[in-house]
Every structure is written in C-alpha cells, then in structure tokens.
Amino acid sequence: MTDTYTEKGWDNEWLTGQVMSILNFYYPNCMDRHNRGYLHTFKDDGSVLEEDKHLVGTSRFIYLFSVGAL
C-alpha cells in the first residue's frame, strides 16, 4: 500500500490502513479503566509512559475511535 495523494485527497485504502495502524498501536493500552478516559503518553513499544491526561489528547482519541468505527 502506498501513500497516494490525488487532487481529491488521500487514497481511502491508504488512509484507512493508517487509522487502523494507529488504533492497533494504542488500543487497548490507552483505556484508563481505573479513572476512566484515555491515556495518551506511551513509549515506542506501546507501554504507558505516564498517566497524565490532557483535553487535546483525549479529544484526539475520541476522533480517532470515531473514524475507526466507520
């Protein structure tokens, strides 16, 4: 799969692959089951680096999971 950009935007297959790759990296480690919400600071291996939460990061997860559900 190549990153194809046309005058209509990114190739749908490539974009879907990118979204699913991101979701597979974060989920299920991003779920904060104790305090609820999403954790969003991770090491390269996907393990949680710190448990701080921020509004912008949480909003990104909400958007990303919404797009991934389509």
PDB file of N, CA, C and O in Angstrom:
ATOM      1  N   MET A   1       0.847  -1.169   0.000  1.00  0.00           N
ATOM      2  CA  MET A   1       0.000   0.000   0.000  1.00  0.00           C
ATOM      3  C   MET A   1       0.899   1.241   0.000  1.00  0.00           C
ATOM      4  O   MET A   1       1.788   1.360   0.814  1.00  0.00           O
ATOM      5  N   THR A   2       0.668   2.159  -0.898  1.00  0.00           N
ATOM      6  CA  THR A   2       1.480   3.371  -0.959  1.00  0.00           C
ATOM      7  C   THR A   2       0.670   4.561  -0.493  1.00  0.00           C
ATOM      8  O   THR A   2      -0.558   4.540  -0.510  1.00  0.00           O
ATOM      9  N   ASP A   3       1.364   5.600  -0.079  1.00  0.00           N
ATOM     10  CA  ASP A   3       0.673   6.809   0.381  1.00  0.00           C
ATOM     11  C   ASP A   3       0.338   7.677  -0.824  1.00  0.00           C
ATOM     12  O   ASP A   3       1.090   8.540  -1.208  1.00  0.00           O
ATOM     13  N   THR A   4      -0.819   7.411  -1.407  1.00  0.00           N
ATOM     14  CA  THR A   4      -1.239   8.070  -2.634  1.00  0.00           C
ATOM     15  C   THR A   4      -2.098   9.284  -2.327  1.00  0.00           C
ATOM     16  O   THR A   4      -3.128   9.178  -1.672  1.00  0.00           O
ATOM     17  N   TYR A   5      -1.664  10.440  -2.820  1.00  0.00           N
ATOM     18  CA  TYR A   5      -2.438  11.671  -2.666  1.00  0.00           C
ATOM     19  C   TYR A   5      -2.835  12.151  -4.053  1.00  0.00           C
ATOM     20  O   TYR A   5      -2.008  12.226  -4.953  1.00  0.00           O
ATOM     21  N   THR A   6      -4.098  12.429  -4.229  1.00  0.00           N
ATOM     22  CA  THR A   6      -4.605  12.924  -5.510  1.00  0.00           C
ATOM     23  C   THR A   6      -5.263  14.275  -5.289  1.00  0.00           C
ATOM     24  O   THR A   6      -5.341  14.762  -4.163  1.00  0.00           O
ATOM     25  N   GLU A   7      -5.785  14.852  -6.358  1.00  0.00           N
ATOM     26  CA  GLU A   7      -6.476  16.136  -6.229  1.00  0.00           C
ATOM     27  C   GLU A   7      -7.737  16.011  -5.369  1.00  0.00           C
ATOM     28  O   GLU A   7      -8.246  16.992  -4.845  1.00  0.00           O
ATOM     29  N   LYS A   8      -8.228  14.783  -5.167  1.00  0.00           N
ATOM     30  CA  LYS A   8      -9.405  14.546  -4.324  1.00  0.00           C
ATOM     31  C   LYS A   8      -9.027  14.245  -2.877  1.00  0.00           C
ATOM     32  O   LYS A   8      -9.888  14.093  -2.035  1.00  0.00           O
ATOM     33  N   GLY A   9      -7.732  14.139  -2.597  1.00  0.00           N
ATOM     34  CA  GLY A   9      -7.273  13.857  -1.238  1.00  0.00           C
ATOM     35  C   GLY A   9      -6.529  12.539  -1.175  1.00  0.00           C
ATOM     36  O   GLY A   9      -6.151  11.968  -2.190  1.00  0.00           O
ATOM     37  N   TRP A  10      -6.329  12.046   0.037  1.00  0.00           N
ATOM     38  CA  TRP A  10      -5.595  10.795   0.233  1.00  0.00           C
ATOM     39  C   TRP A  10      -6.416   9.614  -0.256  1.00  0.00           C
ATOM     40  O   TRP A  10      -7.622   9.582  -0.149  1.00  0.00           O
ATOM     41  N   ASP A  11      -5.728   8.597  -0.756  1.00  0.00           N
ATOM     42  CA  ASP A  11      -6.357   7.350  -1.170  1.00  0.00           C
ATOM     43  C   ASP A  11      -7.061   6.729   0.039  1.00  0.00           C
ATOM     44  O   ASP A  11      -6.470   6.591   1.115  1.00  0.00           O
ATOM     45  N   ASN A  12      -8.322   6.357  -0.107  1.00  0.00           N
ATOM     46  CA  ASN A  12      -9.119   5.844   1.014  1.00  0.00           C
ATOM     47  C   ASN A  12      -8.529   4.576   1.629  1.00  0.00           C
ATOM     48  O   ASN A  12      -8.534   4.418   2.850  1.00  0.00           O
ATOM     49  N   GLU A  13      -8.027   3.681   0.810  1.00  0.00           N
ATOM     50  CA  GLU A  13      -7.445   2.437   1.324  1.00  0.00           C
ATOM     51  C   GLU A  13      -6.203   2.734   2.167  1.00  0.00           C
ATOM     52  O   GLU A  13      -6.025   2.174   3.248  1.00  0.00           O
ATOM     53  N   TRP A  14      -5.357   3.644   1.691  1.00  0.00           N
ATOM     54  CA  TRP A  14      -4.162   4.007   2.434  1.00  0.00           C
ATOM     55  C   TRP A  14      -4.538   4.683   3.756  1.00  0.00           C
ATOM     56  O   TRP A  14      -3.995   4.353   4.816  1.00  0.00           O
ATOM     57  N   LEU A  15      -5.491   5.624   3.695  1.00  0.00           N
ATOM     58  CA  LEU A  15      -5.901   6.357   4.890  1.00  0.00           C
ATOM     59  C   LEU A  15      -6.525   5.426   5.921  1.00  0.00           C
ATOM     60  O   LEU A  15      -6.228   5.506   7.112  1.00  0.00           O
ATOM     61  N   THR A  16      -7.355   4.495   5.486  1.00  0.00           N
ATOM     62  CA  THR A  16      -7.957   3.517   6.389  1.00  0.00           C
ATOM     63  C   THR A  16      -6.873   2.663   7.043  1.00  0.00           C
ATOM     64  O   THR A  16      -6.926   2.387   8.245  1.00  0.00           O
ATOM     65  N   GLY A  17      -5.880   2.270   6.269  1.00  0.00           N
ATOM     66  CA  GLY A  17      -4.766   1.494   6.818  1.00  0.00           C
ATOM     67  C   GLY A  17      -4.002   2.263   7.876  1.00  0.00           C
ATOM     68  O   GLY A  17      -3.592   1.691   8.896  1.00  0.00           O
ATOM     69  N   GLN A  18      -3.804   3.562   7.655  1.00  0.00           N
ATOM     70  CA  GLN A  18      -3.109   4.388   8.639  1.00  0.00           C
ATOM     71  C   GLN A  18      -3.892   4.495   9.936  1.00  0.00           C
ATOM     72  O   GLN A  18      -3.341   4.369  11.028  1.00  0.00           O
ATOM     73  N   VAL A  19      -5.198   4.735   9.826  1.00  0.00           N
ATOM     74  CA  VAL A  19      -6.051   4.849  11.016  1.00  0.00           C
ATOM     75  C   VAL A  19      -6.046   3.540  11.800  1.00  0.00           C
ATOM     76  O   VAL A  19      -5.879   3.523  13.026  1.00  0.00           O
ATOM     77  N   MET A  20      -6.182   2.415  11.110  1.00  0.00           N
ATOM     78  CA  MET A  20      -6.202   1.122  11.792  1.00  0.00           C
ATOM     79  C   MET A  20      -4.846   0.807  12.427  1.00  0.00           C
ATOM     80  O   MET A  20      -4.794   0.228  13.519  1.00  0.00           O
ATOM     81  N   SER A  21      -3.756   1.203  11.791  1.00  0.00           N
ATOM     82  CA  SER A  21      -2.427   1.007  12.360  1.00  0.00           C
ATOM     83  C   SER A  21      -2.275   1.791  13.666  1.00  0.00           C
ATOM     84  O   SER A  21      -1.734   1.278  14.647  1.00  0.00           O
ATOM     85  N   ILE A  22      -2.764   3.011  13.674  1.00  0.00           N
ATOM     86  CA  ILE A  22      -2.707   3.845  14.879  1.00  0.00           C
ATOM     87  C   ILE A  22      -3.571   3.244  15.984  1.00  0.00           C
ATOM     88  O   ILE A  22      -3.155   3.151  17.140  1.00  0.00           O
ATOM     89  N   LEU A  23      -4.783   2.824  15.629  1.00  0.00           N
ATOM     90  CA  LEU A  23      -5.674   2.221  16.620  1.00  0.00           C
ATOM     91  C   LEU A  23      -5.061   0.955  17.214  1.00  0.00           C
ATOM     92  O   LEU A  23      -5.126   0.730  18.422  1.00  0.00           O
ATOM     93  N   ASN A  24      -4.456   0.130  16.363  1.00  0.00           N
ATOM     94  CA  ASN A  24      -3.844  -1.104  16.848  1.00  0.00           C
ATOM     95  C   ASN A  24      -2.669  -0.840  17.786  1.00  0.00           C
ATOM     96  O   ASN A  24      -2.410  -1.624  18.687  1.00  0.00           O
ATOM     97  N   PHE A  25      -1.966   0.272  17.582  1.00  0.00           N
ATOM     98  CA  PHE A  25      -0.856   0.618  18.470  1.00  0.00           C
ATOM     99  C   PHE A  25      -1.378   1.022  19.852  1.00  0.00           C
ATOM    100  O   PHE A  25      -0.873   0.566  20.879  1.00  0.00           O
ATOM    101  N   TYR A  26      -2.389   1.869  19.898  1.00  0.00           N
ATOM    102  CA  TYR A  26      -2.857   2.421  21.166  1.00  0.00           C
ATOM    103  C   TYR A  26      -3.834   1.521  21.924  1.00  0.00           C
ATOM    104  O   TYR A  26      -3.812   1.467  23.145  1.00  0.00           O
ATOM    105  N   TYR A  27      -4.714   0.859  21.217  1.00  0.00           N
ATOM    106  CA  TYR A  27      -5.756   0.083  21.885  1.00  0.00           C
ATOM    107  C   TYR A  27      -5.251  -1.310  22.232  1.00  0.00           C
ATOM    108  O   TYR A  27      -4.617  -1.934  21.397  1.00  0.00           O
ATOM    109  N   PRO A  28      -5.460  -1.831  23.390  1.00  0.00           N
ATOM    110  CA  PRO A  28      -6.295  -1.381  24.495  1.00  0.00           C
ATOM    111  C   PRO A  28      -5.532  -0.606  25.573  1.00  0.00           C
ATOM    112  O   PRO A  28      -6.122  -0.194  26.562  1.00  0.00           O
ATOM    113  N   ASN A  29      -4.207  -0.394  25.381  1.00  0.00           N
ATOM    114  CA  ASN A  29      -3.409   0.278  26.418  1.00  0.00           C
ATOM    115  C   ASN A  29      -3.870   1.694  26.716  1.00  0.00           C
ATOM    116  O   ASN A  29      -3.596   2.208  27.793  1.00  0.00           O
ATOM    117  N   CYS A  30      -4.557   2.342  25.795  1.00  0.00           N
ATOM    118  CA  CYS A  30      -4.961   3.732  26.016  1.00  0.00           C
ATOM    119  C   CYS A  30      -6.166   3.853  26.947  1.00  0.00           C
ATOM    120  O   CYS A  30      -6.455   4.939  27.442  1.00  0.00           O
ATOM    121  N   MET A  31      -6.836   2.761  27.216  1.00  0.00           N
ATOM    122  CA  MET A  31      -8.034   2.820  28.053  1.00  0.00           C
ATOM    123  C   MET A  31      -7.640   2.918  29.526  1.00  0.00           C
ATOM    124  O   MET A  31      -6.944   2.052  30.044  1.00  0.00           O
ATOM    125  N   ASP A  32      -8.085   3.976  30.188  1.00  0.00           N
ATOM    126  CA  ASP A  32      -7.852   4.128  31.624  1.00  0.00           C
ATOM    127  C   ASP A  32      -9.073   3.560  32.336  1.00  0.00           C
ATOM    128  O   ASP A  32     -10.077   4.231  32.518  1.00  0.00           O
ATOM    129  N   ARG A  33      -8.984   2.309  32.709  1.00  0.00           N
ATOM    130  CA  ARG A  33     -10.135   1.621  33.295  1.00  0.00           C
ATOM    131  C   ARG A  33     -10.351   2.012  34.763  1.00  0.00           C
ATOM    132  O   ARG A  33     -11.443   1.845  35.289  1.00  0.00           O
ATOM    133  N   HIS A  34      -9.327   2.553  35.411  1.00  0.00           N
ATOM    134  CA  HIS A  34      -9.463   2.951  36.813  1.00  0.00           C
ATOM    135  C   HIS A  34     -10.130   4.322  36.946  1.00  0.00           C
ATOM    136  O   HIS A  34     -11.104   4.472  37.679  1.00  0.00           O
ATOM    137  N   ASN A  35      -9.613   5.319  36.245  1.00  0.00           N
ATOM    138  CA  ASN A  35     -10.140   6.690  36.348  1.00  0.00           C
ATOM    139  C   ASN A  35     -11.039   7.078  35.177  1.00  0.00           C
ATOM    140  O   ASN A  35     -11.529   8.187  35.127  1.00  0.00           O
ATOM    141  N   ARG A  36     -11.193   6.187  34.235  1.00  0.00           N
ATOM    142  CA  ARG A  36     -11.967   6.404  33.002  1.00  0.00           C
ATOM    143  C   ARG A  36     -11.235   7.380  32.094  1.00  0.00           C
ATOM    144  O   ARG A  36     -10.388   8.155  32.510  1.00  0.00           O
ATOM    145  N   GLY A  37     -11.554   7.320  30.850  1.00  0.00           N
ATOM    146  CA  GLY A  37     -10.930   8.202  29.867  1.00  0.00           C
ATOM    147  C   GLY A  37      -9.817   7.495  29.113  1.00  0.00           C
ATOM    148  O   GLY A  37      -9.765   6.260  29.055  1.00  0.00           O
ATOM    149  N   TYR A  38      -8.912   8.274  28.520  1.00  0.00           N
ATOM    150  CA  TYR A  38      -7.845   7.754  27.681  1.00  0.00           C
ATOM    151  C   TYR A  38      -6.478   8.219  28.171  1.00  0.00           C
ATOM    152  O   TYR A  38      -6.297   9.390  28.478  1.00  0.00           O
ATOM    153  N   LEU A  39      -5.549   7.290  28.225  1.00  0.00           N
ATOM    154  CA  LEU A  39      -4.147   7.622  28.477  1.00  0.00           C
ATOM    155  C   LEU A  39      -3.507   7.891  27.123  1.00  0.00           C
ATOM    156  O   LEU A  39      -3.854   7.251  26.135  1.00  0.00           O
ATOM    157  N   HIS A  40      -2.573   8.819  27.037  1.00  0.00           N
ATOM    158  CA  HIS A  40      -2.018   9.123  25.715  1.00  0.00           C
ATOM    159  C   HIS A  40      -0.538   9.449  25.708  1.00  0.00           C
ATOM    160  O   HIS A  40      -0.038  10.049  24.778  1.00  0.00           O
ATOM    161  N   THR A  41       0.195   9.002  26.709  1.00  0.00           N
ATOM    162  CA  THR A  41       1.639   9.165  26.694  1.00  0.00           C
ATOM    163  C   THR A  41       2.256   7.772  26.763  1.00  0.00           C
ATOM    164  O   THR A  41       2.189   7.102  27.792  1.00  0.00           O
ATOM    165  N   PHE A  42       2.844   7.332  25.635  1.00  0.00           N
ATOM    166  CA  PHE A  42       3.331   5.972  25.507  1.00  0.00           C
ATOM    167  C   PHE A  42       4.776   5.944  25.048  1.00  0.00           C
ATOM    168  O   PHE A  42       5.251   6.844  24.385  1.00  0.00           O
ATOM    169  N   LYS A  43       5.435   4.841  25.385  1.00  0.00           N
ATOM    170  CA  LYS A  43       6.776   4.572  24.873  1.00  0.00           C
ATOM    171  C   LYS A  43       6.643   3.996  23.467  1.00  0.00           C
ATOM    172  O   LYS A  43       5.545   3.660  23.019  1.00  0.00           O
ATOM    173  N   ASP A  44       7.750   3.865  22.755  1.00  0.00           N
ATOM    174  CA  ASP A  44       7.735   3.326  21.391  1.00  0.00           C
ATOM    175  C   ASP A  44       7.178   1.910  21.316  1.00  0.00           C
ATOM    176  O   ASP A  44       6.659   1.498  20.284  1.00  0.00           O
ATOM    177  N   ASP A  45       7.278   1.165  22.410  1.00  0.00           N
ATOM    178  CA  ASP A  45       6.773  -0.210  22.405  1.00  0.00           C
ATOM    179  C   ASP A  45       5.292  -0.303  22.747  1.00  0.00           C
ATOM    180  O   ASP A  45       4.726  -1.386  22.796  1.00  0.00           O
ATOM    181  N   GLY A  46       4.657   0.844  23.009  1.00  0.00           N
ATOM    182  CA  GLY A  46       3.227   0.874  23.304  1.00  0.00           C
ATOM    183  C   GLY A  46       2.895   0.835  24.778  1.00  0.00           C
ATOM    184  O   GLY A  46       1.726   0.950  25.149  1.00  0.00           O
ATOM    185  N   SER A  47       3.885   0.687  25.643  1.00  0.00           N
ATOM    186  CA  SER A  47       3.607   0.686  27.077  1.00  0.00           C
ATOM    187  C   SER A  47       3.397   2.115  27.570  1.00  0.00           C
ATOM    188  O   SER A  47       3.899   3.075  26.999  1.00  0.00           O
ATOM    189  N   VAL A  48       2.630   2.247  28.646  1.00  0.00           N
ATOM    190  CA  VAL A  48       2.270   3.567  29.179  1.00  0.00           C
ATOM    191  C   VAL A  48       3.498   4.220  29.807  1.00  0.00           C
ATOM    192  O   VAL A  48       4.185   3.620  30.622  1.00  0.00           O
ATOM    193  N   LEU A  49       3.767   5.458  29.421  1.00  0.00           N
ATOM    194  CA  LEU A  49       4.893   6.219  29.962  1.00  0.00           C
ATOM    195  C   LEU A  49       4.474   6.972  31.213  1.00  0.00           C
ATOM    196  O   LEU A  49       5.153   6.948  32.232  1.00  0.00           O
ATOM    197  N   GLU A  50       3.351   7.672  31.135  1.00  0.00           N
ATOM    198  CA  GLU A  50       2.807   8.378  32.298  1.00  0.00           C
ATOM    199  C   GLU A  50       1.294   8.416  32.192  1.00  0.00           C
ATOM    200  O   GLU A  50       0.730   8.229  31.124  1.00  0.00           O
ATOM    201  N   GLU A  51       0.639   8.656  33.316  1.00  0.00           N
ATOM    202  CA  GLU A  51      -0.816   8.574  33.351  1.00  0.00           C
ATOM    203  C   GLU A  51      -1.495   9.929  33.364  1.00  0.00           C
ATOM    204  O   GLU A  51      -2.684  10.015  33.676  1.00  0.00           O
ATOM    205  N   ASP A  52      -0.778  10.983  33.017  1.00  0.00           N
ATOM    206  CA  ASP A  52      -1.402  12.297  32.922  1.00  0.00           C
ATOM    207  C   ASP A  52      -2.354  12.321  31.734  1.00  0.00           C
ATOM    208  O   ASP A  52      -2.146  11.644  30.739  1.00  0.00           O
ATOM    209  N   LYS A  53      -3.415  13.117  31.844  1.00  0.00           N
ATOM    210  CA  LYS A  53      -4.381  13.241  30.748  1.00  0.00           C
ATOM    211  C   LYS A  53      -4.537  14.719  30.412  1.00  0.00           C
ATOM    212  O   LYS A  53      -4.441  15.580  31.284  1.00  0.00           O
ATOM    213  N   HIS A  54      -4.802  14.970  29.132  1.00  0.00           N
ATOM    214  CA  HIS A  54      -4.976  16.339  28.665  1.00  0.00           C
ATOM    215  C   HIS A  54      -6.186  16.383  27.731  1.00  0.00           C
ATOM    216  O   HIS A  54      -6.479  15.404  27.044  1.00  0.00           O
ATOM    217  N   LEU A  55      -6.845  17.508  27.687  1.00  0.00           N
ATOM    218  CA  LEU A  55      -8.054  17.655  26.883  1.00  0.00           C
ATOM    219  C   LEU A  55      -7.790  17.417  25.406  1.00  0.00           C
ATOM    220  O   LEU A  55      -8.542  16.706  24.729  1.00  0.00           O
ATOM    221  N   VAL A  56      -6.721  17.970  24.868  1.00  0.00           N
ATOM    222  CA  VAL A  56      -6.434  17.822  23.437  1.00  0.00           C
ATOM    223  C   VAL A  56      -6.173  16.359  23.093  1.00  0.00           C
ATOM    224  O   VAL A  56      -6.708  15.838  22.114  1.00  0.00           O
ATOM    225  N   GLY A  57      -5.376  15.670  23.898  1.00  0.00           N
ATOM    226  CA  GLY A  57      -5.095  14.260  23.644  1.00  0.00           C
ATOM    227  C   GLY A  57      -6.343  13.400  23.732  1.00  0.00           C
ATOM    228  O   GLY A  57      -6.558  12.500  22.911  1.00  0.00           O
ATOM    229  N   THR A  58      -7.187  13.675  24.711  1.00  0.00           N
ATOM    230  CA  THR A  58      -8.437  12.940  24.850  1.00  0.00           C
ATOM    231  C   THR A  58      -9.346  13.194  23.658  1.00  0.00           C
ATOM    232  O   THR A  58      -9.966  12.270  23.128  1.00  0.00           O
ATOM    233  N   SER A  59      -9.396  14.421  23.193  1.00  0.00           N
ATOM    234  CA  SER A  59     -10.205  14.756  22.012  1.00  0.00           C
ATOM    235  C   SER A  59      -9.703  14.019  20.780  1.00  0.00           C
ATOM    236  O   SER A  59     -10.500  13.560  19.951  1.00  0.00           O
ATOM    237  N   ARG A  60      -8.406  13.887  20.650  1.00  0.00           N
ATOM    238  CA  ARG A  60      -7.841  13.150  19.511  1.00  0.00           C
ATOM    239  C   ARG A  60      -8.266  11.690  19.544  1.00  0.00           C
ATOM    240  O   ARG A  60      -8.572  11.101  18.513  1.00  0.00           O
ATOM    241  N   PHE A  61      -8.265  11.081  20.728  1.00  0.00           N
ATOM    242  CA  PHE A  61      -8.696   9.692  20.831  1.00  0.00           C
ATOM    243  C   PHE A  61     -10.173   9.546  20.479  1.00  0.00           C
ATOM    244  O   PHE A  61     -10.567   8.593  19.810  1.00  0.00           O
ATOM    245  N   ILE A  62     -10.993  10.451  20.942  1.00  0.00           N
ATOM    246  CA  ILE A  62     -12.419  10.395  20.615  1.00  0.00           C
ATOM    247  C   ILE A  62     -12.603  10.464  19.107  1.00  0.00           C
ATOM    248  O   ILE A  62     -13.345   9.676  18.504  1.00  0.00           O
ATOM    249  N   TYR A  63     -11.905  11.370  18.449  1.00  0.00           N
ATOM    250  CA  TYR A  63     -11.980  11.495  16.992  1.00  0.00           C
ATOM    251  C   TYR A  63     -11.453  10.235  16.316  1.00  0.00           C
ATOM    252  O   TYR A  63     -12.091   9.689  15.395  1.00  0.00           O
ATOM    253  N   LEU A  64     -10.293   9.755  16.750  1.00  0.00           N
ATOM    254  CA  LEU A  64      -9.673   8.593  16.119  1.00  0.00           C
ATOM    255  C   LEU A  64     -10.563   7.352  16.240  1.00  0.00           C
ATOM    256  O   LEU A  64     -10.752   6.621  15.267  1.00  0.00           O
ATOM    257  N   PHE A  65     -11.125   7.113  17.416  1.00  0.00           N
ATOM    258  CA  PHE A  65     -12.012   5.956  17.574  1.00  0.00           C
ATOM    259  C   PHE A  65     -13.297   6.128  16.770  1.00  0.00           C
ATOM    260  O   PHE A  65     -13.841   5.144  16.253  1.00  0.00           O
ATOM    261  N   SER A  66     -13.778   7.338  16.626  1.00  0.00           N
ATOM    262  CA  SER A  66     -14.962   7.587  15.800  1.00  0.00           C
ATOM    263  C   SER A  66     -14.697   7.281  14.353  1.00  0.00           C
ATOM    264  O   SER A  66     -15.486   6.626  13.669  1.00  0.00           O
ATOM    265  N   VAL A  67     -13.562   7.740  13.844  1.00  0.00           N
ATOM    266  CA  VAL A  67     -13.182   7.457  12.452  1.00  0.00           C
ATOM    267  C   VAL A  67     -12.952   5.971  12.256  1.00  0.00           C
ATOM    268  O   VAL A  67     -13.364   5.385  11.249  1.00  0.00           O
ATOM    269  N   GLY A  68     -12.302   5.331  13.216  1.00  0.00           N
ATOM    270  CA  GLY A  68     -12.042   3.906  13.118  1.00  0.00           C
ATOM    271  C   GLY A  68     -13.313   3.063  13.131  1.00  0.00           C
ATOM    272  O   GLY A  68     -13.342   1.965  12.577  1.00  0.00           O
ATOM    273  N   ALA A  69     -14.367   3.569  13.749  1.00  0.00           N
ATOM    274  CA  ALA A  69     -15.630   2.836  13.804  1.00  0.00           C
ATOM    275  C   ALA A  69     -16.385   2.893  12.475  1.00  0.00           C
ATOM    276  O   ALA A  69     -17.272   2.079  12.239  1.00  0.00           O
ATOM    277  N   LEU A  70     -16.018   3.847  11.614  1.00  0.00           N
ATOM    278  CA  LEU A  70     -16.729   3.967  10.339  1.00  0.00           C
ATOM    279  C   LEU A  70     -16.359   2.851   9.469  1.00  0.00           C
ATOM    280  O   LEU A  70     -16.183   2.258   8.752  1.00  0.00           O
TER     281      LEU A  70
END
